[in-house]
Short mmCIF file of C-alpha atoms in Angstrom, two decimals:
data_model
loop_
_atom_site.label_atom_id
_atom_site.label_comp_id
_atom_site.label_asym_id
_atom_site.label_seq_id
_atom_site.Cartn_x
_atom_site.Cartn_y
_atom_site.Cartn_z
CA MET A 26 12.93 -27.47 -10.33
CA LYS A 27 11.12 -24.43 -9.85
CA PHE A 28 11.34 -22.57 -6.82
CA ALA A 29 8.44 -20.53 -5.14
CA SER A 30 10.83 -17.10 -6.10
CA ASP A 31 10.50 -18.44 -9.75
CA MET A 32 6.52 -18.54 -9.89
CA LYS A 33 4.74 -15.79 -11.51
CA GLU A 34 1.94 -14.26 -9.50
CA LEU A 35 -1.32 -15.01 -10.83
CA THR A 36 -3.56 -11.49 -11.51
CA LEU A 37 -7.02 -11.49 -10.15
CA PRO A 38 -8.59 -11.64 -13.31
CA GLN A 39 -6.51 -15.19 -13.81
CA GLN A 40 -7.85 -16.30 -10.43
CA PHE A 41 -11.39 -15.33 -11.16
CA LEU A 42 -11.53 -17.27 -14.51
CA PHE A 43 -10.00 -20.06 -12.43
CA LEU A 44 -12.87 -20.13 -9.96
CA LYS A 45 -15.71 -19.16 -12.78
CA SER A 46 -14.51 -22.23 -14.70
CA SER A 47 -14.18 -24.38 -12.03
CA LYS A 48 -17.01 -27.63 -12.78
CA THR A 49 -16.83 -28.76 -8.71
CA ILE A 50 -16.87 -24.91 -7.04
CA GLY A 51 -19.83 -22.94 -8.50
CA GLY A 52 -20.99 -19.85 -7.16
CA ASP A 53 -20.64 -16.05 -8.19
CA GLY A 54 -18.16 -13.19 -7.92
CA ILE A 55 -17.39 -9.51 -8.50
CA LEU A 56 -13.86 -8.55 -9.95
CA ASN A 57 -12.71 -5.20 -9.67
CA PRO A 58 -8.76 -3.72 -10.42
CA ARG A 59 -7.92 -3.88 -6.82
CA ARG A 60 -10.25 -6.96 -5.31
CA LEU A 61 -11.61 -10.46 -6.12
CA LYS A 62 -14.89 -11.55 -4.09
CA TRP A 63 -16.02 -14.73 -4.50
CA HIS A 64 -19.34 -16.39 -3.26
CA PHE A 65 -19.83 -20.37 -2.71
CA GLU A 66 -21.70 -23.15 -1.08
CA ALA A 67 -19.71 -25.69 0.61
CA GLN A 68 -20.90 -28.86 2.09
CA PRO A 69 -17.73 -30.93 3.06
CA THR A 70 -19.50 -34.12 3.47
CA PRO A 71 -22.83 -35.66 2.24
CA LEU A 72 -23.95 -35.67 5.52
CA SER A 73 -22.87 -31.87 6.62
CA ARG A 74 -24.96 -29.03 6.40
CA SER A 75 -24.56 -26.59 3.43
CA TYR A 76 -22.34 -23.12 4.35
CA ARG A 77 -22.13 -20.30 2.46
CA VAL A 78 -18.64 -18.78 2.31
CA SER A 79 -17.18 -15.27 1.16
CA LEU A 80 -13.77 -15.28 -0.19
CA LEU A 81 -11.90 -12.03 -0.32
CA LEU A 82 -8.65 -11.55 -2.36
CA GLU A 83 -7.42 -7.67 -2.42
CA HIS A 84 -4.25 -6.94 -4.83
CA GLY A 85 -1.21 -7.56 -3.21
CA ALA A 86 -3.04 -9.37 -0.14
CA THR A 87 -3.70 -12.80 1.15
CA PRO A 88 -7.05 -14.58 1.24
CA ASP A 89 -9.60 -13.58 3.75
CA VAL A 90 -12.39 -16.37 4.19
CA LYS A 91 -15.27 -16.27 5.86
CA VAL A 92 -18.45 -18.31 6.68
CA VAL A 93 -21.80 -16.20 6.05
CA ASP A 94 -24.26 -18.37 6.90
CA PRO A 95 -24.97 -20.09 9.32
CA ASP A 96 -23.16 -18.16 11.85
CA LEU A 97 -20.55 -20.55 13.39
CA ARG A 98 -20.61 -18.79 16.74
CA VAL A 99 -24.38 -19.56 17.26
CA LEU A 100 -23.22 -23.18 16.15
CA SER A 101 -20.55 -22.99 18.70
CA VAL A 102 -23.16 -22.91 21.66
CA GLY A 103 -21.00 -20.08 23.38
CA ARG A 104 -17.29 -21.98 22.98
CA ASP A 105 -14.53 -19.98 21.72
CA LEU A 106 -14.33 -20.80 17.88
CA PRO A 107 -11.13 -22.74 17.00
CA HIS A 108 -8.67 -22.00 14.37
CA ILE A 109 -9.66 -18.56 13.23
CA TYR A 110 -8.53 -14.79 13.09
CA HIS A 111 -10.75 -12.75 15.21
CA ASN A 112 -12.69 -9.61 14.34
CA PRO A 113 -14.06 -10.37 11.67
CA ASP A 114 -13.90 -13.83 12.21
CA ARG A 115 -11.92 -15.56 9.29
CA LEU A 116 -10.87 -18.97 9.01
CA CYS A 117 -7.12 -20.15 9.20
CA LEU A 118 -6.62 -22.23 6.66
CA TYR A 119 -2.68 -21.90 6.29
CA LEU A 120 0.33 -20.38 8.47
CA PRO A 121 1.05 -17.05 6.57
CA GLY A 122 5.03 -16.86 5.62
CA THR A 123 5.65 -20.42 5.29
CA GLY A 124 4.88 -20.88 1.26
CA GLN A 125 1.82 -22.84 1.98
CA TRP A 126 -0.24 -20.09 -0.09
CA ASP A 127 1.15 -17.28 -2.11
CA ALA A 128 -0.02 -15.37 -5.26
CA SER A 129 1.37 -17.94 -7.34
CA LYS A 130 -1.18 -20.53 -6.11
CA ARG A 131 -4.71 -20.94 -7.45
CA LEU A 132 -7.43 -20.40 -5.59
CA ASP A 133 -9.51 -23.24 -6.75
CA LEU A 134 -6.79 -25.57 -5.98
CA THR A 135 -5.82 -24.13 -2.46
CA ILE A 136 -7.97 -21.89 -0.78
CA VAL A 137 -11.57 -23.70 -1.76
CA PRO A 138 -10.42 -27.00 -1.09
CA TRP A 139 -8.86 -26.16 2.19
CA THR A 140 -12.21 -23.94 3.24
CA HIS A 141 -13.98 -27.67 2.82
CA LEU A 142 -11.38 -29.38 4.89
CA TRP A 143 -11.42 -26.80 7.52
CA LEU A 144 -15.19 -27.35 7.84
CA VAL A 145 -15.00 -30.94 8.17
CA TYR A 146 -12.83 -30.38 11.54
CA PHE A 147 -15.21 -27.61 12.41
CA GLU A 148 -18.14 -30.16 12.36
CA GLU A 149 -15.73 -32.85 14.09
CA TRP A 150 -14.66 -30.29 16.46
CA LEU A 151 -18.91 -29.26 17.30
CA SER A 152 -19.32 -32.91 18.59
CA SER A 153 -15.97 -33.61 20.14
CA ASN A 154 -14.69 -30.17 21.31
CA VAL A 155 -11.43 -31.08 20.23
CA TRP A 156 -9.79 -29.26 17.25
CA LYS A 157 -8.24 -32.47 15.21
CA GLY A 158 -7.16 -30.36 11.95
CA GLY A 159 -3.58 -29.61 13.40
CA GLY A 160 -1.68 -25.96 12.64
CA LYS A 161 -0.27 -23.43 14.29
CA HIS A 162 -1.34 -19.94 15.09
CA PRO A 163 0.46 -16.74 15.45
CA GLY A 164 0.77 -16.61 19.49
CA ASP A 165 0.67 -20.20 20.07
CA GLU A 166 4.67 -20.33 20.55
CA PRO A 167 6.39 -18.87 23.40
CA GLU A 168 7.34 -15.31 22.92
CA SER A 169 10.14 -14.38 20.18
CA ASP A 170 10.89 -11.76 17.75
CA GLY A 171 9.99 -13.84 15.12
CA ASN A 172 6.60 -14.60 16.59
CA ARG A 173 5.99 -10.63 17.31
CA ALA A 174 6.99 -9.91 13.70
CA LEU A 175 4.90 -12.56 12.33
CA ARG A 176 1.91 -11.14 14.57
CA ARG A 177 2.48 -7.58 13.23
CA ARG A 178 2.51 -8.62 9.56
CA MET A 179 -0.65 -10.74 10.09
CA ARG A 180 -2.25 -7.37 11.42
CA HIS A 181 -1.34 -5.48 8.38
CA VAL A 182 -2.40 -8.03 6.04
CA ARG A 183 -5.67 -8.87 7.36
#
């Protein structure tokens, strides 16, 4: 049985090659020694609009995912966007520090499909005004030393 600590971190070039060789993701990207940037189109269901998405992974950091077009704030018609990190707006796809994502996991098998799923819940939210995607945000729980530490870590990572 392998534990997360036993898994080897994937390099940025490895992540880039997995994205580039995916038959389902498509898109294009830029790779340099410190960062990988990938742009792709996401259409979460056949009846959905298409979204232009930007995925950024810097060496030693966690992935940042943004919807570039259309503007989610325009689509929300003045409502606060659910399940995002602010300034700039980034999708909340997993809870950091829980092992849901770490550098040993492939972006094409985790972050990209999670982005599509987030968009499914977002489109549902647009019509129902209820976020049905579950999840937690730092700050949703009562204040504790652990929550403060997680929020501090998120400010430095993001």
